[in-house]
């Protein structure tokens, strides 16, 4: 029986690996072990609770205001013992976090195969996003299985000279996760309860199509760029005072502190703690449009037909830009105001931003990944 170790540490990894873990566990020719580095704590628990993921090991590494050195060094040392304990045939990592990079590196040091979910994303700018662009490139170098979410990500890997037989287009597993939760949101009683709970949490009744949903957390913005961007958002909220801005704020103190200081007293900016995934998707389904620098949110907004302002200078999710529903602004005030007004006006006139097919997948990516592993590990 082949032994598979799945490792995650942050919110987005857990969301995107939840359906993979479920599909692996249903495959009885595999023994599937799940390990969390605990790079995140509360934000991760929200996901493991919702998807009912049981971890066999939790390294519980998160420290407040941790540095890249903390999480890299601590998780590398701990992964040595985890790999020694379980001796897996393959280690599955997802995306581009420090957890993903270090777990792949640890597997490589032990000459254990690496399978990379969401392989081949590239911005081709080593500092945007930072350190993720470097992390995912490092992982590609030592991966035996590259599960590319799209044709574009496959082509990136081929261009870089990776062996074609290690690369398969599977779709992005975020679509699998999202469709599972969307089914729950379609239950009227649950949707009604979420609406009441959210109203209480935000201390305001939020009306469908009358709020913008926001997230922001990227490291490369920390400091002055983040502060200036927050002032732009404050200005935007003052101009569009008929709209609310719902902003579940990342727990990273480099984000939470300036957000509370700069946006804390604007009456139509509704700041909250990070939302559990179910509530966040409920908000996504009801919002007018989205402003974010998140990777996952760029992939998810298609399913709810919500255009997105991507507050980054470059993206590795060009599929959303090319499809016409995502707009890159970086932190540039003029671009943000321009696209905000443009999207708002077009929505009022009934403009359709969305093509028929989701460029990120059809919700069957996890099954494809399991099938490829079954064939590849024989
Ligand atoms: C990490 C990933 C990033 C990913 C993001 C998803 C790296 C280098 N960065 O960034 O790629 O997009 O997660 O959200 O891997 N914190 C808490 N509770 C939590 C989570 C975080 O308090 O549940 C606070 C802690 O003070 C922690 C800090 O946030 O030290 C930073 O967490 P960290 O995982 O290092 O970085 P993120 O910015 O979350
Ligand atoms: N998300 C969530 N609650 C929130 C904000 C985001 O569940 O309050 C989800 C979101 O739907 C997406 C994922 O978290 O699936 C994205 O995580 P994040 O933006 O932290 O990381 P990234 O995708 O940028 O790596």
Short mmCIF file of C-alpha atoms and ligand atoms in Angstrom, two decimals:
data_model
loop_
_atom_site.label_atom_id
_atom_site.label_comp_id
_atom_site.label_asym_id
_atom_site.label_seq_id
_atom_site.Cartn_x
_atom_site.Cartn_y
_atom_site.Cartn_z
CA UNK A 1 0.00 0.00 0.00
CA UNK A 2 1.39 3.43 -0.95
CA UNK A 3 1.76 5.93 1.87
CA UNK A 4 0.93 9.54 1.09
CA UNK A 5 1.72 12.45 3.37
CA UNK A 6 -0.26 15.63 2.80
CA UNK A 7 1.18 18.76 4.43
CA UNK A 8 -0.44 22.15 4.83
CA UNK A 9 0.03 25.09 7.17
CA UNK A 10 -2.08 28.06 6.11
CA UNK A 11 -5.72 28.85 5.35
CA UNK A 12 -5.53 28.68 1.54
CA UNK A 13 -3.53 25.44 1.52
CA UNK A 14 -6.09 23.75 3.77
CA UNK A 15 -8.98 24.96 1.60
CA UNK A 16 -7.35 23.74 -1.59
CA UNK A 17 -6.16 20.44 -0.10
CA UNK A 18 -9.44 19.59 1.68
CA UNK A 19 -10.99 18.00 -1.43
CA UNK A 20 -7.70 16.27 -2.29
CA UNK A 21 -7.53 14.73 1.19
CA UNK A 22 -11.14 13.59 0.88
CA UNK A 23 -10.47 11.96 -2.51
CA UNK A 24 -7.23 10.35 -1.28
CA UNK A 25 -8.97 8.91 1.78
CA UNK A 26 -11.63 7.38 -0.44
CA UNK A 27 -8.91 5.57 -2.40
CA UNK A 28 -8.31 2.44 -0.38
CA UNK A 29 -5.04 1.51 -2.08
CA UNK A 30 -3.47 4.54 -0.38
CA UNK A 31 -2.71 5.19 3.24
CA UNK A 32 -3.16 8.95 3.63
CA UNK A 33 -1.52 10.83 6.48
CA UNK A 34 -2.25 14.49 7.13
CA UNK A 35 0.19 16.87 8.80
CA UNK A 36 -0.24 20.54 9.64
CA UNK A 37 2.80 22.70 10.30
CA UNK A 38 0.46 25.12 12.08
CA UNK A 39 1.99 28.07 10.22
CA UNK A 40 -1.46 29.59 10.77
CA UNK A 41 -3.55 28.91 13.86
CA UNK A 42 -7.06 30.40 14.15
CA UNK A 43 -7.37 30.99 10.40
CA UNK A 44 -6.42 27.38 9.74
CA UNK A 45 -8.73 25.98 12.40
CA UNK A 46 -11.69 27.71 10.68
CA UNK A 47 -10.96 25.55 7.61
CA UNK A 48 -10.13 22.23 9.27
CA UNK A 49 -13.36 22.52 11.30
CA UNK A 50 -15.53 23.31 8.28
CA UNK A 51 -14.12 20.52 6.10
CA UNK A 52 -13.77 18.12 9.02
CA UNK A 53 -10.07 17.49 8.37
CA UNK A 54 -8.37 15.43 11.07
CA UNK A 55 -4.63 15.91 11.29
CA UNK A 56 -2.37 13.02 12.28
CA UNK A 57 0.30 15.49 13.33
CA UNK A 58 0.16 19.19 14.17
CA UNK A 59 3.52 20.91 14.57
CA UNK A 60 1.74 23.97 16.02
CA UNK A 61 4.48 26.35 14.83
CA UNK A 62 2.73 29.69 14.62
CA UNK A 63 4.20 32.50 16.66
CA UNK A 64 2.76 36.02 16.71
CA UNK A 65 4.51 38.23 14.15
CA UNK A 66 6.71 35.36 12.96
CA UNK A 67 9.44 36.03 10.42
CA UNK A 68 10.24 34.03 7.32
CA UNK A 69 13.28 32.73 9.22
CA UNK A 70 11.13 31.47 12.12
CA UNK A 71 8.72 29.49 10.02
CA UNK A 72 11.33 28.24 7.55
CA UNK A 73 13.87 27.04 10.10
CA UNK A 74 11.36 25.62 12.57
CA UNK A 75 9.30 23.73 10.04
CA UNK A 76 12.35 22.28 8.27
CA UNK A 77 13.67 20.77 11.50
CA UNK A 78 10.27 19.41 12.50
CA UNK A 79 9.60 17.95 9.06
CA UNK A 80 12.72 15.83 9.43
CA UNK A 81 11.08 13.99 12.35
CA UNK A 82 7.69 13.79 10.62
CA UNK A 83 9.23 12.16 7.54
CA UNK A 84 11.29 9.82 9.72
CA UNK A 85 8.14 8.81 11.61
CA UNK A 86 5.86 8.10 8.64
CA UNK A 87 8.32 7.26 5.85
CA UNK A 88 5.86 8.22 3.09
CA UNK A 89 6.26 7.31 -0.58
CA UNK A 90 5.23 10.81 -1.61
CA UNK A 91 4.70 14.18 0.06
CA UNK A 92 1.92 16.38 -1.31
CA UNK A 93 2.28 20.14 -0.97
CA UNK A 94 0.08 22.92 -2.30
CA UNK A 95 0.84 26.34 -3.69
CA UNK A 96 3.65 28.65 -2.68
CA UNK A 97 3.75 29.22 1.07
CA UNK A 98 6.74 28.64 3.31
CA UNK A 99 5.07 25.45 4.54
CA UNK A 100 4.81 24.15 0.97
CA UNK A 101 8.38 25.07 0.06
CA UNK A 102 9.95 23.70 3.25
CA UNK A 103 7.94 20.47 3.24
CA UNK A 104 8.97 19.84 -0.36
CA UNK A 105 12.59 20.61 0.54
CA UNK A 106 12.47 18.24 3.52
CA UNK A 107 11.07 15.47 1.30
CA UNK A 108 13.82 16.13 -1.24
CA UNK A 109 16.49 15.89 1.47
CA UNK A 110 15.10 12.43 2.32
CA UNK A 111 14.84 11.50 -1.38
CA UNK A 112 11.06 11.16 -1.03
CA UNK A 113 8.91 12.04 -4.05
CA UNK A 114 7.19 15.43 -4.10
CA UNK A 115 3.76 16.09 -5.62
CA UNK A 116 2.92 19.76 -6.14
CA UNK A 117 -0.71 20.81 -6.30
CA UNK A 118 -1.11 24.14 -8.16
CA UNK A 119 2.22 23.90 -9.96
CA UNK A 120 3.48 26.29 -12.62
CA UNK A 121 1.94 29.58 -11.48
CA UNK A 122 4.32 32.39 -12.33
CA UNK A 123 4.37 36.16 -12.17
CA UNK A 124 7.99 36.20 -13.37
CA UNK A 125 8.72 38.92 -10.84
CA UNK A 126 10.68 37.47 -7.95
CA UNK A 127 9.47 40.12 -5.47
CA UNK A 128 5.77 40.06 -6.47
CA UNK A 129 4.37 38.17 -4.72
CA UNK A 130 7.12 37.86 -2.12
CA UNK A 131 8.30 35.30 -1.16
CA UNK A 132 5.74 33.15 -2.98
CA UNK A 133 7.11 33.51 -6.53
CA UNK A 134 10.46 32.11 -5.38
CA UNK A 135 8.83 29.41 -3.22
CA UNK A 136 6.84 27.96 -6.10
CA UNK A 137 9.83 27.99 -8.42
CA UNK A 138 11.95 26.18 -5.81
CA UNK A 139 9.22 23.55 -5.46
CA UNK A 140 9.09 22.96 -9.23
CA UNK A 141 12.78 22.10 -9.26
CA UNK A 142 12.28 19.19 -6.85
CA UNK A 143 8.77 17.99 -7.83
CA UNK A 144 8.07 14.59 -9.38
CA UNK A 145 4.39 15.33 -9.96
CA UNK A 146 3.39 18.80 -11.17
CA UNK A 147 -0.38 19.26 -11.01
CA UNK A 148 -0.85 22.36 -13.13
CA UNK A 149 -4.24 24.02 -12.64
CA UNK A 150 -4.42 25.47 -16.15
CA UNK A 151 -2.87 25.13 -19.59
CA UNK A 152 -1.02 28.40 -18.98
CA UNK A 153 0.67 27.00 -15.87
CA UNK A 154 1.62 23.86 -17.78
CA UNK A 155 3.17 25.97 -20.53
CA UNK A 156 5.18 27.93 -17.93
CA UNK A 157 6.70 24.70 -16.66
CA UNK A 158 7.43 23.41 -20.16
CA UNK A 159 9.08 26.73 -21.09
CA UNK A 160 11.30 26.36 -18.03
CA UNK A 161 12.41 22.94 -19.21
CA UNK A 162 10.60 20.65 -16.79
CA UNK A 163 9.95 17.12 -18.04
CA UNK A 164 6.59 16.94 -19.86
CA UNK A 165 5.71 13.59 -18.29
CA UNK A 166 5.76 15.16 -14.79
CA UNK A 167 3.18 17.82 -15.75
CA UNK A 168 -0.58 17.26 -15.93
CA UNK A 169 -3.34 19.85 -16.20
CA UNK A 170 -5.84 19.00 -13.45
CA UNK A 171 -7.78 22.22 -12.88
CA UNK A 172 -7.51 24.07 -9.58
CA UNK A 173 -8.75 22.17 -6.53
CA UNK A 174 -10.15 25.43 -5.13
CA UNK A 175 -13.10 24.95 -7.49
CA UNK A 176 -13.78 21.51 -5.96
CA UNK A 177 -13.68 22.99 -2.45
CA UNK A 178 -15.82 25.95 -3.38
CA UNK A 179 -18.52 23.92 -5.16
CA UNK A 180 -18.86 21.69 -2.10
CA UNK A 181 -19.46 24.72 0.13
CA UNK A 182 -21.66 26.46 -2.45
CA UNK A 183 -24.07 23.52 -2.24
CA UNK A 184 -24.40 24.22 1.47
CA UNK A 185 -25.07 27.90 0.80
CA UNK A 186 -27.98 26.90 -1.41
CA UNK A 187 -29.87 25.62 1.66
CA UNK A 188 -32.29 28.47 2.45
CA UNK A 189 -32.26 27.94 6.26
CA UNK A 190 -28.48 28.05 6.39
CA UNK A 191 -28.32 31.14 4.17
CA UNK A 192 -30.88 32.87 6.40
CA UNK A 193 -28.89 32.01 9.51
CA UNK A 194 -25.64 33.25 7.96
CA UNK A 195 -27.30 36.53 7.04
CA UNK A 196 -28.44 37.08 10.62
CA UNK A 197 -25.07 36.05 12.09
CA UNK A 198 -23.17 38.30 9.70
CA UNK A 199 -25.45 41.23 10.43
CA UNK A 200 -24.66 40.79 14.14
CA UNK A 201 -20.92 40.42 13.51
CA UNK A 202 -20.75 43.48 11.25
CA UNK A 203 -23.21 45.44 13.43
CA UNK A 204 -25.02 46.46 10.25
CA UNK A 205 -27.51 44.84 7.93
CA UNK A 206 -25.73 44.19 4.66
CA UNK A 207 -27.81 44.37 1.53
CA UNK A 208 -27.10 42.24 -1.53
CA UNK A 209 -25.20 44.14 -4.24
CA UNK A 210 -24.71 47.13 -1.98
CA UNK A 211 -21.32 46.24 -0.57
CA UNK A 212 -17.82 45.67 -1.83
CA UNK A 213 -15.92 42.72 -0.34
CA UNK A 214 -12.25 43.34 0.45
CA UNK A 215 -9.15 41.45 1.54
CA UNK A 216 -5.48 42.48 1.66
CA UNK A 217 -2.48 40.70 3.11
CA UNK A 218 0.56 40.50 0.81
CA UNK A 219 3.97 40.91 2.41
CA UNK A 220 5.50 43.01 -0.37
CA UNK A 221 3.12 45.87 0.56
CA UNK A 222 3.90 46.05 4.27
CA UNK A 223 4.82 49.54 5.48
CA UNK A 224 4.34 52.73 3.49
CA UNK A 225 2.74 51.10 0.42
CA UNK A 226 0.13 49.42 2.59
CA UNK A 227 -0.59 52.67 4.46
CA UNK A 228 -1.02 54.66 1.24
CA UNK A 229 -3.27 51.98 -0.20
CA UNK A 230 -5.44 52.06 2.91
CA UNK A 231 -5.76 55.85 2.61
CA UNK A 232 -6.90 55.35 -0.99
CA UNK A 233 -9.52 52.87 0.19
CA UNK A 234 -10.70 55.30 2.86
CA UNK A 235 -11.06 57.99 0.19
CA UNK A 236 -12.95 55.57 -2.04
CA UNK A 237 -15.33 54.69 0.79
CA UNK A 238 -15.96 58.39 1.45
CA UNK A 239 -16.74 59.01 -2.22
CA UNK A 240 -18.98 55.93 -2.60
CA UNK A 241 -20.77 56.48 0.68
CA UNK A 242 -23.90 54.63 -0.52
CA UNK A 243 -21.85 51.38 -0.59
CA UNK A 244 -20.48 49.44 2.36
CA UNK A 245 -16.99 47.99 2.30
CA UNK A 246 -16.85 44.66 4.14
CA UNK A 247 -13.28 43.87 5.08
CA UNK A 248 -12.40 40.69 7.02
CA UNK A 249 -8.90 41.66 8.10
CA UNK A 250 -5.98 39.21 8.07
CA UNK A 251 -4.57 38.55 11.56
CA UNK A 252 -1.00 39.43 10.57
CA UNK A 253 -0.17 42.46 12.78
CA UNK A 254 1.56 44.09 9.79
CA UNK A 255 -1.89 44.22 8.24
CA UNK A 256 -4.30 44.41 11.16
CA UNK A 257 -2.57 47.35 12.88
CA UNK A 258 -2.56 49.85 9.97
CA UNK A 259 -6.01 48.69 8.87
CA UNK A 260 -7.51 49.41 12.28
CA UNK A 261 -5.66 52.70 12.58
CA UNK A 262 -6.51 54.03 9.11
CA UNK A 263 -9.91 52.47 8.36
CA UNK A 264 -11.24 51.98 11.88
CA UNK A 265 -13.44 55.07 12.00
CA UNK A 266 -15.01 55.17 8.55
CA UNK A 267 -18.67 54.35 9.03
CA UNK A 268 -19.23 52.43 5.77
CA UNK A 269 -16.04 50.34 6.17
CA UNK A 270 -17.01 47.26 8.16
CA UNK A 271 -13.92 45.64 9.61
CA UNK A 272 -14.11 42.12 11.02
CA UNK A 273 -11.85 39.25 12.02
CA UNK A 274 -11.14 36.69 9.27
CA UNK A 275 -14.37 34.97 8.28
CA UNK A 276 -14.82 31.22 8.24
CA UNK A 277 -14.89 30.00 4.62
CA UNK A 278 -18.65 29.40 4.57
CA UNK A 279 -19.39 32.97 5.71
CA UNK A 280 -16.77 34.41 3.39
CA UNK A 281 -18.27 32.64 0.38
CA UNK A 282 -21.72 33.81 1.47
CA UNK A 283 -20.36 37.37 1.41
CA UNK A 284 -18.79 36.71 -1.97
CA UNK A 285 -22.10 35.49 -3.33
CA UNK A 286 -23.90 38.65 -2.16
CA UNK A 287 -21.36 41.41 -2.79
CA UNK A 288 -21.38 43.86 -5.69
CA UNK A 289 -17.75 43.18 -6.57
CA UNK A 290 -14.42 42.43 -4.89
CA UNK A 291 -11.14 44.22 -4.16
CA UNK A 292 -8.30 41.95 -3.09
CA UNK A 293 -4.68 40.92 -3.42
CA UNK A 294 -5.45 37.29 -2.58
CA UNK A 295 -4.52 34.47 -4.93
CA UNK A 296 -7.44 32.22 -4.05
CA UNK A 297 -10.06 34.96 -4.29
CA UNK A 298 -9.02 35.69 -7.91
CA UNK A 299 -9.85 32.06 -8.69
CA UNK A 300 -13.09 31.89 -6.71
CA UNK A 301 -14.91 34.99 -7.87
CA UNK A 302 -15.79 33.39 -11.22
CA UNK A 303 -18.20 30.97 -9.56
CA UNK A 304 -20.26 33.84 -8.14
CA UNK A 305 -19.80 36.07 -11.22
CA UNK A 306 -18.17 38.85 -9.19
CA UNK A 307 -15.61 41.06 -10.94
CA UNK A 308 -12.44 41.75 -8.99
CA UNK A 309 -9.97 44.61 -8.62
CA UNK A 310 -6.62 42.90 -8.05
CA UNK A 311 -4.51 45.23 -5.94
CA UNK A 312 -1.22 43.87 -7.24
CA UNK A 313 1.24 45.05 -9.90
CA UNK A 314 1.43 41.58 -11.48
CA UNK A 315 -0.55 38.41 -11.11
CA UNK A 316 0.14 34.74 -11.73
CA UNK A 317 -3.57 34.29 -12.44
CA UNK A 318 -3.54 35.89 -15.89
CA UNK A 319 -6.45 33.66 -16.89
CA UNK A 320 -8.80 35.92 -14.90
CA UNK A 321 -7.37 39.08 -16.51
CA UNK A 322 -7.56 37.56 -20.00
CA UNK A 323 -11.12 36.41 -19.40
CA UNK A 324 -12.05 40.02 -18.63
CA UNK A 325 -13.33 39.90 -15.05
CA UNK A 326 -10.15 40.82 -13.12
CA UNK A 327 -8.41 44.19 -13.27
CA UNK A 328 -4.85 44.86 -12.09
CA UNK A 329 -4.31 48.12 -10.26
CA UNK A 330 -1.35 47.55 -7.93
CA UNK A 331 -1.61 50.17 -5.20
CA UNK A 332 -2.02 52.95 -7.77
CA UNK A 333 -4.71 55.41 -6.65
CA UNK A 334 -5.71 56.50 -10.17
CA UNK A 335 -6.04 52.93 -11.44
CA UNK A 336 -8.06 51.88 -8.40
CA UNK A 337 -10.49 54.81 -8.79
CA UNK A 338 -10.73 54.20 -12.54
CA UNK A 339 -11.52 50.49 -12.33
CA UNK A 340 -13.83 50.96 -9.34
CA UNK A 341 -15.94 53.47 -11.26
CA UNK A 342 -15.80 51.43 -14.46
CA UNK A 343 -16.92 48.17 -12.83
CA UNK A 344 -19.62 49.95 -10.82
CA UNK A 345 -21.04 51.66 -13.93
CA UNK A 346 -20.91 48.52 -16.04
CA UNK A 347 -22.68 46.47 -13.37
CA UNK A 348 -25.45 49.07 -13.23
CA UNK A 349 -25.92 48.75 -16.99
CA UNK A 350 -26.10 44.94 -16.75
CA UNK A 351 -22.76 44.30 -18.45
CA UNK A 352 -21.63 40.64 -18.30
CA UNK A 353 -17.95 40.31 -17.40
CA UNK A 354 -17.90 36.52 -17.46
CA UNK A 355 -17.17 33.94 -20.14
CA UNK A 356 -19.02 30.59 -20.06
CA UNK A 357 -16.17 28.41 -18.88
CA UNK A 358 -14.34 28.77 -15.62
CA UNK A 359 -10.65 29.12 -16.57
CA UNK A 360 -9.65 27.57 -13.24
CA UNK A 361 -11.41 24.23 -13.42
CA UNK A 362 -14.58 22.18 -13.32
CA UNK A 363 -14.60 20.89 -9.74
CA UNK A 364 -13.10 17.49 -10.59
CA UNK A 365 -9.43 18.31 -10.06
CA UNK A 366 -8.96 16.23 -6.90
CA UNK A 367 -10.21 13.04 -8.59
CA UNK A 368 -7.79 13.67 -11.46
CA UNK A 369 -4.92 14.12 -9.01
CA UNK A 370 -5.73 10.83 -7.27
CA UNK A 371 -5.92 8.99 -10.61
CA UNK A 372 -2.55 10.37 -11.70
CA UNK A 373 -0.97 9.39 -8.39
CA UNK A 374 -2.45 5.89 -8.66
CA UNK A 375 -0.86 5.42 -12.06
CA UNK A 376 2.39 7.19 -11.17
CA UNK A 377 3.06 5.38 -7.90
CA UNK A 378 2.60 1.86 -9.26
C1 LIG B 1 0.99 33.26 4.63
C2 LIG B 1 1.76 32.89 3.35
C3 LIG B 1 1.11 33.51 2.13
C4 LIG B 1 -0.37 33.21 2.07
C5 LIG B 1 -1.03 33.61 3.39
C6 LIG B 1 -2.48 33.19 3.38
C7 LIG B 1 4.17 32.57 3.55
C8 LIG B 1 5.50 33.21 3.54
N1 LIG B 1 3.11 33.39 3.44
O1 LIG B 1 1.17 34.66 4.81
O2 LIG B 1 1.74 33.00 0.97
O3 LIG B 1 -0.94 33.94 1.03
O4 LIG B 1 -0.37 32.93 4.48
O5 LIG B 1 -3.19 33.87 4.35
O6 LIG B 1 4.08 31.37 3.66
N2 LIG B 1 -1.62 35.05 12.29
C9 LIG B 1 -2.42 34.76 13.37
N3 LIG B 1 -3.29 33.72 13.26
C10 LIG B 1 -3.43 32.96 12.15
C11 LIG B 1 -2.63 33.28 11.05
C12 LIG B 1 -1.72 34.32 11.13
O7 LIG B 1 -2.35 35.41 14.39
O8 LIG B 1 -4.24 32.03 12.14
C13 LIG B 1 -0.65 36.17 12.39
C14 LIG B 1 0.54 35.80 13.30
O9 LIG B 1 0.96 36.94 13.98
C15 LIG B 1 1.60 35.36 12.29
C16 LIG B 1 1.33 36.34 11.17
O10 LIG B 1 -0.09 36.45 11.11
O11 LIG B 1 2.91 35.43 12.81
C17 LIG B 1 1.89 35.99 9.82
O12 LIG B 1 1.55 34.67 9.42
P1 LIG B 1 2.41 33.99 8.24
O13 LIG B 1 1.83 32.66 7.93
O14 LIG B 1 3.87 34.04 8.54
O15 LIG B 1 2.21 34.97 7.02
P2 LIG B 1 0.91 35.35 6.21
O16 LIG B 1 1.00 36.80 5.95
O17 LIG B 1 -0.29 34.81 6.87
N1 LIG B 2 -11.00 33.46 2.91
C1 LIG B 2 -11.73 33.08 4.03
N2 LIG B 2 -12.05 34.02 4.96
C2 LIG B 2 -11.66 35.32 4.85
C3 LIG B 2 -10.90 35.71 3.73
C4 LIG B 2 -10.58 34.75 2.77
O1 LIG B 2 -12.11 31.91 4.16
O2 LIG B 2 -11.98 36.11 5.73
C5 LIG B 2 -10.64 32.44 1.92
C6 LIG B 2 -10.84 32.81 0.48
O3 LIG B 2 -12.13 32.50 0.04
C7 LIG B 2 -9.78 31.98 -0.22
C8 LIG B 2 -8.68 31.89 0.80
O4 LIG B 2 -9.24 32.23 2.04
O5 LIG B 2 -10.20 30.67 -0.47
C9 LIG B 2 -7.59 32.84 0.42
O6 LIG B 2 -6.70 32.96 1.45
P1 LIG B 2 -5.66 34.14 1.52
O7 LIG B 2 -6.20 35.34 0.79
O8 LIG B 2 -5.32 34.29 2.94
O9 LIG B 2 -4.40 33.54 0.78
P2 LIG B 2 -3.93 33.49 -0.76
O10 LIG B 2 -4.99 32.83 -1.56
O11 LIG B 2 -3.65 34.89 -1.18
O12 LIG B 2 -2.68 32.69 -0.66
#
